[in-house]
Short mmCIF file of C-alpha atoms in Angstrom, two decimals:
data_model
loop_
_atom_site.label_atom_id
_atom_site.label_comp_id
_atom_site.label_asym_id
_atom_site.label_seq_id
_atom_site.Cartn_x
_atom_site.Cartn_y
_atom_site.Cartn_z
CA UNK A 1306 0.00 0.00 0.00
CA UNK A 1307 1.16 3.14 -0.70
CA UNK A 1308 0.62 6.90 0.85
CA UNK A 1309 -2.31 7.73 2.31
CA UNK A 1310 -3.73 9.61 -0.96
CA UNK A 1311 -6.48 12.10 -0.05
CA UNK A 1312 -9.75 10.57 -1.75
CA UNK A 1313 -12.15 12.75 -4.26
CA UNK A 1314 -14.15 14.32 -2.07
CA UNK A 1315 -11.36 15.86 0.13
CA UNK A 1316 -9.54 16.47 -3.05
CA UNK A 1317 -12.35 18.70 -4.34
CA UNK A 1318 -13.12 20.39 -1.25
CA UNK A 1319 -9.07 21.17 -1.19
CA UNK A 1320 -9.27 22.58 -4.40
CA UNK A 1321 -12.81 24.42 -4.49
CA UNK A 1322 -11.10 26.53 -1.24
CA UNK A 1323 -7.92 27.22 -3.09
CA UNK A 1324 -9.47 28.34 -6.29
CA UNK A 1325 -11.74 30.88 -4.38
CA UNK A 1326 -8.78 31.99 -2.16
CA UNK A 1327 -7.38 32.43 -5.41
CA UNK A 1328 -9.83 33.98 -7.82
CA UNK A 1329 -12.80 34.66 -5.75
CA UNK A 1330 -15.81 32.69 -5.11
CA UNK A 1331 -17.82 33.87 -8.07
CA UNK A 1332 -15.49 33.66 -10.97
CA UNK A 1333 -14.93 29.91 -9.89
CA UNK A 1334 -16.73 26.98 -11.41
CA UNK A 1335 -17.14 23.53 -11.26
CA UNK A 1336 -15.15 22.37 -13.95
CA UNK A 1337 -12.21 24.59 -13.01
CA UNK A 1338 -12.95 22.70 -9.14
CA UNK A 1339 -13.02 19.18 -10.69
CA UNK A 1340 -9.75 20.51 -13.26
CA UNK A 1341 -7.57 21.21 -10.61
CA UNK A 1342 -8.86 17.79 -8.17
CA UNK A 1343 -7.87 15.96 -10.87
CA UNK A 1344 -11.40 14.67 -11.53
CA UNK A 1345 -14.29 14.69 -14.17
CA UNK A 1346 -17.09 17.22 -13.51
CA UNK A 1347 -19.90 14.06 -13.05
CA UNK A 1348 -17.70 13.37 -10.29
CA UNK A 1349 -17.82 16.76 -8.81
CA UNK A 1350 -21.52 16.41 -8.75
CA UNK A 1351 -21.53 12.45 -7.58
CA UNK A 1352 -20.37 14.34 -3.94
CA UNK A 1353 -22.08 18.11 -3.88
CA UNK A 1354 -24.75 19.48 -5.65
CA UNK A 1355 -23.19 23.17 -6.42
CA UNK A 1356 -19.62 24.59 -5.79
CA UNK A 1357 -21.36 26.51 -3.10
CA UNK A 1358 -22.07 23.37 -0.50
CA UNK A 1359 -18.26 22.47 -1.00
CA UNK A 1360 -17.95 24.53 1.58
CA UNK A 1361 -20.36 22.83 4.30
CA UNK A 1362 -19.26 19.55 3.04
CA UNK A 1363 -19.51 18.14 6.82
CA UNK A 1364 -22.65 19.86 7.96
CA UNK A 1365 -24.61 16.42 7.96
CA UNK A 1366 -22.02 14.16 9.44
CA UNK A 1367 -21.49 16.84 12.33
CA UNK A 1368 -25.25 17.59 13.06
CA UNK A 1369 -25.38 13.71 13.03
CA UNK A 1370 -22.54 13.03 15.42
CA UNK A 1371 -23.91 15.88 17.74
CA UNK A 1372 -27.53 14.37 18.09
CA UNK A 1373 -25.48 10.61 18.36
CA UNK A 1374 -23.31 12.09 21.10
CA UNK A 1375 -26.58 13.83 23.21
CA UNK A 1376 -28.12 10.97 22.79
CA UNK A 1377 -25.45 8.37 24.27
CA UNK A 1378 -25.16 10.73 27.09
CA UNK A 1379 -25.96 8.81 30.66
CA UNK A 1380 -29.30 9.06 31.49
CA UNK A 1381 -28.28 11.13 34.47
CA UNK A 1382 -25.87 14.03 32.42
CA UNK A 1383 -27.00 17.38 32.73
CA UNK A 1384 -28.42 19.05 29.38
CA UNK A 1385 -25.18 20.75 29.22
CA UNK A 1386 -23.18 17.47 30.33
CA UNK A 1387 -25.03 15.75 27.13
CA UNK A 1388 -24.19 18.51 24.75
CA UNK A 1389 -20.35 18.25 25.87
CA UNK A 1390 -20.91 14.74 24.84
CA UNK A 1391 -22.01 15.44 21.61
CA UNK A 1392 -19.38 18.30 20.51
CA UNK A 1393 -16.64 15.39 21.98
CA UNK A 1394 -18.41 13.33 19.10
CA UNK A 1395 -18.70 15.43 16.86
CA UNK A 1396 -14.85 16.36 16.47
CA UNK A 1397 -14.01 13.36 15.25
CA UNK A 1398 -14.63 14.65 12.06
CA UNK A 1399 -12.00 17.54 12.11
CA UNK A 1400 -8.02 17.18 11.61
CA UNK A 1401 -5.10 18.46 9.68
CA UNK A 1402 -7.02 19.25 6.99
CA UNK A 1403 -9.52 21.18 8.60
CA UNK A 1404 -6.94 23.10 10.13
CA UNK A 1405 -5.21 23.78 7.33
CA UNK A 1406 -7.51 25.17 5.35
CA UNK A 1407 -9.48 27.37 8.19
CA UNK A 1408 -7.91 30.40 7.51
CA UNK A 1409 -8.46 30.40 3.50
CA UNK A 1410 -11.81 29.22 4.42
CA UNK A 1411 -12.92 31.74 6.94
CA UNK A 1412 -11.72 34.53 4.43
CA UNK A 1413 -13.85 33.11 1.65
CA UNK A 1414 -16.69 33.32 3.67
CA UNK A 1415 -16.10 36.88 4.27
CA UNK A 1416 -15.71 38.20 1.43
CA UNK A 1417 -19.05 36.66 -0.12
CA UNK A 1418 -23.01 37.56 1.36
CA UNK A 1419 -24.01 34.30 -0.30
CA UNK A 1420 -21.40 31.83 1.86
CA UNK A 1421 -22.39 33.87 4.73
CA UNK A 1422 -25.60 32.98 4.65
CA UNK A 1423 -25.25 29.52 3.76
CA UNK A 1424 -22.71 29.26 7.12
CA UNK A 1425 -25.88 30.84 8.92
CA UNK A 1426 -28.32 28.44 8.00
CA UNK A 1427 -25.06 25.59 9.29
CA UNK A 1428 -25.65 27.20 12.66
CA UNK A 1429 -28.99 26.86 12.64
CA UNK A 1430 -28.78 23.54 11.49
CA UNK A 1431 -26.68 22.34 14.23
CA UNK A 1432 -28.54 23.96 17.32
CA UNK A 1433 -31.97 22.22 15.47
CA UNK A 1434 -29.47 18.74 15.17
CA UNK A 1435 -29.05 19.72 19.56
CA UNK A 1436 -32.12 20.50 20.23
CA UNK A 1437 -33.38 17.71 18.97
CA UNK A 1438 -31.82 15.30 20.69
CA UNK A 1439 -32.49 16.75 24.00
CA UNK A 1440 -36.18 17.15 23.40
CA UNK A 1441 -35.62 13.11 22.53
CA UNK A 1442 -34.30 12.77 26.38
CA UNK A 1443 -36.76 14.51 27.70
CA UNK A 1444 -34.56 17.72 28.35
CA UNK A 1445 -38.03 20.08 28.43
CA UNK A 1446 -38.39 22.77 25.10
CA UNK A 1447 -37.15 25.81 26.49
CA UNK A 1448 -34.15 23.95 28.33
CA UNK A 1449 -33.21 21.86 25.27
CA UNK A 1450 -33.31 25.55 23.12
CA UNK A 1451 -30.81 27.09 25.35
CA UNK A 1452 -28.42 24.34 25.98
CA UNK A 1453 -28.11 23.61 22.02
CA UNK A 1454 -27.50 27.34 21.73
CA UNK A 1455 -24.75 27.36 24.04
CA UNK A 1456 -23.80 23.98 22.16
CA UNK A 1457 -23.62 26.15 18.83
CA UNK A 1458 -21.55 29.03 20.77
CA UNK A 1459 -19.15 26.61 21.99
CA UNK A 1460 -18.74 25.11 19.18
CA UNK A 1461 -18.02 28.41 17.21
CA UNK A 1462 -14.98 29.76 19.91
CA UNK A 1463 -13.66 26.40 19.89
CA UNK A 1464 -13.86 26.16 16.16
CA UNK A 1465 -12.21 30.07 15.78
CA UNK A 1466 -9.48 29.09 18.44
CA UNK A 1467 -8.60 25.62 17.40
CA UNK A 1468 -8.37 26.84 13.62
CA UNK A 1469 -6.11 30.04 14.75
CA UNK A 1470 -3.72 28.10 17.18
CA UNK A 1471 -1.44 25.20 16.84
CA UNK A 1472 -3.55 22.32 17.57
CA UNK A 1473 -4.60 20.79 14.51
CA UNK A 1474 -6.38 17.49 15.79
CA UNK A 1475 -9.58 16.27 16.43
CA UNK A 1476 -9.32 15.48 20.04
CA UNK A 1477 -7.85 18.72 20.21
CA UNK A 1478 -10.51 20.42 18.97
CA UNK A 1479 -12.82 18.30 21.14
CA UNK A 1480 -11.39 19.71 24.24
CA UNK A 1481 -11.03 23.30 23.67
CA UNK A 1482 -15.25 22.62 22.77
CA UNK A 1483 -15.65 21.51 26.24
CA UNK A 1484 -13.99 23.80 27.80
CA UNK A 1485 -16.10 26.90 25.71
CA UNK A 1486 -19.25 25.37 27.05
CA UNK A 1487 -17.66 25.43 30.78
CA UNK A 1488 -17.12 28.81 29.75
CA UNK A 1489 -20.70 29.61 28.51
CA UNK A 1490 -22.24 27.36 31.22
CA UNK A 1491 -20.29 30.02 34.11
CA UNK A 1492 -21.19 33.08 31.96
CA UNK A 1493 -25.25 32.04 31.90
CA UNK A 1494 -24.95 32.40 36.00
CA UNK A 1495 -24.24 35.94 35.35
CA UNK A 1496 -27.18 37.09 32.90
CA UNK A 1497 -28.81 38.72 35.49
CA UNK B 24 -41.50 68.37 -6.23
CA UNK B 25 -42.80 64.65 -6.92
CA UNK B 26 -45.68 63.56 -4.62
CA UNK B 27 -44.46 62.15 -1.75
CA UNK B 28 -45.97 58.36 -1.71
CA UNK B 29 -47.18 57.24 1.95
CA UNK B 30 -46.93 53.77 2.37
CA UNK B 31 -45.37 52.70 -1.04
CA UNK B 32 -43.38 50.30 1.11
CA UNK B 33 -45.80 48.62 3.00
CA UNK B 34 -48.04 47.82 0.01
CA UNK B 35 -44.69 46.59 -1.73
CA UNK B 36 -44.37 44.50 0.84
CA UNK B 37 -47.95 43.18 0.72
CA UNK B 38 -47.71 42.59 -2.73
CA UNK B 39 -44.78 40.80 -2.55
CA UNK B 40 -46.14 38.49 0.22
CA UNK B 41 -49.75 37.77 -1.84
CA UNK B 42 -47.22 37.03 -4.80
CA UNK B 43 -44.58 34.62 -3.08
CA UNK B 44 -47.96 32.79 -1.46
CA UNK B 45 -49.91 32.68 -4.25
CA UNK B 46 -47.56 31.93 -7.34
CA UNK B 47 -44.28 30.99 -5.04
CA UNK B 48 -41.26 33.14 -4.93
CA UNK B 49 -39.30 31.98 -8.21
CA UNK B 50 -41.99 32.52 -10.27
CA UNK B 51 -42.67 36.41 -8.99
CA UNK B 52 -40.25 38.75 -10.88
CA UNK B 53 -39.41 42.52 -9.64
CA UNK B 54 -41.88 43.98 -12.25
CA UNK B 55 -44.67 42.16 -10.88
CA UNK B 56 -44.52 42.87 -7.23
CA UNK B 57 -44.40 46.70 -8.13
CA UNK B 58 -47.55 46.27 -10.38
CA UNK B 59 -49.24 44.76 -7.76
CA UNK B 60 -48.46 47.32 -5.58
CA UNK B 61 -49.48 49.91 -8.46
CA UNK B 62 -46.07 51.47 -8.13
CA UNK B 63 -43.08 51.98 -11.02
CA UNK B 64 -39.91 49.27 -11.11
CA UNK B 65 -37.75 51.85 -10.09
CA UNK B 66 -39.58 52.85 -7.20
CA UNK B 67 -38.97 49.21 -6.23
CA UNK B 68 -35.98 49.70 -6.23
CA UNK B 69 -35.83 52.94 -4.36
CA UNK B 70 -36.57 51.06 -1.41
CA UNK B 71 -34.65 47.45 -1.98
CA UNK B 72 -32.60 46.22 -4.10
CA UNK B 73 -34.06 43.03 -5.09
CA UNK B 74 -37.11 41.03 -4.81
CA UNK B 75 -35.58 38.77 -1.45
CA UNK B 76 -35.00 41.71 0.61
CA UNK B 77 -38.60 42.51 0.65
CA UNK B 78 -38.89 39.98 3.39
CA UNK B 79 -36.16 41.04 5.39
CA UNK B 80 -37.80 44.73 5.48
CA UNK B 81 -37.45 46.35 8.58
CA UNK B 82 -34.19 43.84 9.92
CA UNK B 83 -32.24 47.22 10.08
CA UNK B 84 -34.45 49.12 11.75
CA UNK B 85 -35.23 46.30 14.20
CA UNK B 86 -31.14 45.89 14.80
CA UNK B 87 -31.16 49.42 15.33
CA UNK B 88 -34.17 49.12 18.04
CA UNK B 89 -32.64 46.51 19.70
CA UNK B 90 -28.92 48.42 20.23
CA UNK B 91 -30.70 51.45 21.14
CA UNK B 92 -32.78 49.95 23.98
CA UNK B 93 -30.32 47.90 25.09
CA UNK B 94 -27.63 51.02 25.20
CA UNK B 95 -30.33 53.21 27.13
CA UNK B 96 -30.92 50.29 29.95
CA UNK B 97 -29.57 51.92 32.95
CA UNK B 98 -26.38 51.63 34.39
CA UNK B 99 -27.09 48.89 36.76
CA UNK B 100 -29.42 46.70 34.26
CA UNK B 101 -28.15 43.49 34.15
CA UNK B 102 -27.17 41.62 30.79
CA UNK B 103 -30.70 39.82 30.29
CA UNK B 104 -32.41 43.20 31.72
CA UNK B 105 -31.03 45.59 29.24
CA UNK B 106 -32.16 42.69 26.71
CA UNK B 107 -35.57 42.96 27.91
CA UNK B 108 -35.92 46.63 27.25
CA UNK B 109 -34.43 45.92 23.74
CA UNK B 110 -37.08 43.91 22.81
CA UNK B 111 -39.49 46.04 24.14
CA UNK B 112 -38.08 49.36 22.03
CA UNK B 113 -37.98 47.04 19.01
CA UNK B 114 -41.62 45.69 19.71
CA UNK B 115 -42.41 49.35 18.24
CA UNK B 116 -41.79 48.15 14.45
CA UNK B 117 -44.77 45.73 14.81
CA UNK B 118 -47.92 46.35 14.30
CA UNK B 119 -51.11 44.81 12.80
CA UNK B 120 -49.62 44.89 8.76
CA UNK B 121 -47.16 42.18 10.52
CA UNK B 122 -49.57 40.01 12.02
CA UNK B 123 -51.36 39.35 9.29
CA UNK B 124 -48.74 38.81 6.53
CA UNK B 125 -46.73 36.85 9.51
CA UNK B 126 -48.25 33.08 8.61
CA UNK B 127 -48.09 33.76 4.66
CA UNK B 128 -44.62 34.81 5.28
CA UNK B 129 -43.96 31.53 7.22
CA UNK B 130 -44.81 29.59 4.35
CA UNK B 131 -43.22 31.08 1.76
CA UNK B 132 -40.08 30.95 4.14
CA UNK B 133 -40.47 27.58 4.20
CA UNK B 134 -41.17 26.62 0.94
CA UNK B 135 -37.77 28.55 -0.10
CA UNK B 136 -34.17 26.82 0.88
CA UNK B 137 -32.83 30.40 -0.73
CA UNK B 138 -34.87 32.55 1.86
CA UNK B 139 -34.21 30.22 4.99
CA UNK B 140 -30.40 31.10 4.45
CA UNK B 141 -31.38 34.75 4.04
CA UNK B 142 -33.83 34.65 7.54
CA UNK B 143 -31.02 32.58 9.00
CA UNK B 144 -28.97 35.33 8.47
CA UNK B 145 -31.63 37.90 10.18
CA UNK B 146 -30.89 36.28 13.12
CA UNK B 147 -27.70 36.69 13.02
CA UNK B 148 -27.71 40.21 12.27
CA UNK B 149 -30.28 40.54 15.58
CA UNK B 150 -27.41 38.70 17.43
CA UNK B 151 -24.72 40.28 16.01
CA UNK B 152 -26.28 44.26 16.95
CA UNK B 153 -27.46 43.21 20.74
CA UNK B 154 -23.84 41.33 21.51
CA UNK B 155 -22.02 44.62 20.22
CA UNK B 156 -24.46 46.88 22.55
CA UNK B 157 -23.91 44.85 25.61
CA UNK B 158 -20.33 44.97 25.16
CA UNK B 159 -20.33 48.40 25.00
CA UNK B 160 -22.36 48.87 28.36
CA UNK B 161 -18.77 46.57 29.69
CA UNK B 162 -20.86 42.95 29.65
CA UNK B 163 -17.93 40.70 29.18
CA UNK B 164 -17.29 38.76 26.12
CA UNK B 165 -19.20 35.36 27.17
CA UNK B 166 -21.95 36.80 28.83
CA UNK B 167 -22.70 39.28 26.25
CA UNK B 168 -22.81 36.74 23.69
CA UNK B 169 -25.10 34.28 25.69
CA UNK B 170 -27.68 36.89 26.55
CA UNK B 171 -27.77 38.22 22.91
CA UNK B 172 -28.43 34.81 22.30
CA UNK B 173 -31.09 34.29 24.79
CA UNK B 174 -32.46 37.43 23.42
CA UNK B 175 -32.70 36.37 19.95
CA UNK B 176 -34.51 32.70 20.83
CA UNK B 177 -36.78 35.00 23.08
CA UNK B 178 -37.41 37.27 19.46
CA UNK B 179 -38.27 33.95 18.09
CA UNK B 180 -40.78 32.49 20.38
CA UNK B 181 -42.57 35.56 20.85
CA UNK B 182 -43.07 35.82 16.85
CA UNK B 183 -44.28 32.79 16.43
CA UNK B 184 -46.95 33.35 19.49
CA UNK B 185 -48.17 36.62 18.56
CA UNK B 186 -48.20 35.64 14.73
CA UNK B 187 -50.33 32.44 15.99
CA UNK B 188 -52.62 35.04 18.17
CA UNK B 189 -54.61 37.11 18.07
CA UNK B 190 -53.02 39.72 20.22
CA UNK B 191 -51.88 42.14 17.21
CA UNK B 192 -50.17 45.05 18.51
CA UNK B 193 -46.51 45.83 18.58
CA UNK B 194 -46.99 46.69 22.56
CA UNK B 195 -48.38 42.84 22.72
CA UNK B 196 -45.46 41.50 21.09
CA UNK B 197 -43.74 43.57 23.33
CA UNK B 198 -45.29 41.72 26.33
CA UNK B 199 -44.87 38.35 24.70
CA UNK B 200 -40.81 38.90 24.00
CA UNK B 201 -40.42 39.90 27.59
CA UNK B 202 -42.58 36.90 28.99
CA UNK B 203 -40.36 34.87 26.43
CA UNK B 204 -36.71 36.06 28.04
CA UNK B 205 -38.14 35.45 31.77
CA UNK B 206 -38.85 31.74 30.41
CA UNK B 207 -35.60 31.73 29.01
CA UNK B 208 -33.81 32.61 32.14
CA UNK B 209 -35.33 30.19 33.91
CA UNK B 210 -34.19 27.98 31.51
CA UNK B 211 -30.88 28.65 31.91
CA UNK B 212 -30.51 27.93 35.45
CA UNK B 213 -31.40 24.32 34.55
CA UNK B 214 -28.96 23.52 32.21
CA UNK B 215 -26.62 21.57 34.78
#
């Protein structure tokens, strides 16, 4: 066996973010995308729809790991203990490559109202992923609301510090999550 | 001196509601909606600048209404109380015009993958303006963050009751957004 070789769909979402790091997000398409992964453009579509949901490529396995993670939770853990369980989960599916391409990635969205809104709607996605799980424990509405909104905070500082400092792994990632909910959970004694 | 035209706004806004509901929002074009509304296409354009931000009218002013109420809390409001008197100044853009296109607007919403990114993005915006005013009253970082956030699901619950009700003033939203935060708070304390 040789090298680990990175397979199509991490070869396309490689070089979707380069080309609109590159060239901006509108003047890209998906046969430049496919072009520079090295495959054909029916391939391109066999893994996203558009060039624009290359860049949530993710969004479902994360939103499912979250709701697997709340839901494996003991059946004594806190709403906020089950949520810690699910981010832990959930960052299984970041690494190097995440890491690496953060920064390109977090300047693409900016510069472009469309991505923005599609990385709202990711948010929202994810605290609905949350909040359904705890409603599925028994975690009452307005409970399960909050804690999956302080799940979708935590995630975001841990994402923005994990992707801006040196730790590149999953686990990594996993624990700087935990510890931005301990940080939400003390800051929510202090709303007044 | 042209005629100055009171309520051009509002009745492009109800035409572009009976449109998206009746024909669905693809099929409605610019030209349309300002027929409807027995107004010229450039007047349309006067007051937005395409046919989706006619149902995001009034997120500005609201973002506005919600900084300003928070920033005029006084000095020894807490985070969630300054949030309260937010919602209440920004209960002022509601009225009856809002209560009745609110469940047509629902359903156009969520008929339209294109607008849920867009009102995905509203909220946002709404937590984005009341995190930057708390942190200017000297909330801390977390906290302000949280309590926008609170404030936000508390803008979201209230909607949806006073849309469903038949309470149909802005002073009754007003009422319901407050009622909404005190649940919220509650909420909080039992996150574990």
């Amino acid at each position: 066996m040789g090298r680990w070789q990175p397979g199509a769909r991490e070869r396309l979402v490689i070089a979707a973010v380069d080309l609109f790091a590159e060239q901006g997000y509108d003047a890209t398409t998906v046969a430049q995308i496919a072009e520079r992964a090295g495959i054909t453009r029916s391939t391109f579509f066999r893994h996203f729809p558009d060039k624009r949901e290359v860049l949530v490529a993710g969004q479902e396995a994360l939103s499912r790991l979250l709701a697997e993670g709340i839901a494996a939770a003991p059946p004594d853990a806190t709403p906020l203990a089950a949520v810690a369980l699910g981010l832990q989960r959930a960052s299984s599916v970041f690494g190097p490559l995440n890491h690496e391409l953060a920064p390109r990635l977090k300047a693409v969205i900016a510069a472009n109202a469309e991505l923005q809104e599609r990385d709202a709607l990711k948010s929202v996605g994810l605290a609905a992923a949350m909040t359904g799980a705890l409603l599925e424990r028994g975690v009452p509405d307005p409970v399960a609301r909050v804690a999956a909104e302080l799940g979708v905070l935590a995630f975001k500082l841990a994402f923005a510090r994990w992707s801006e400092g040196t730790r590149r792994t999953g686990a990594q990632f996993g624990r700087l999550a935990v510890a931005a909910l301990d940080e939400l959970r003390a800051a929510s004694t202090a709303l007044g």
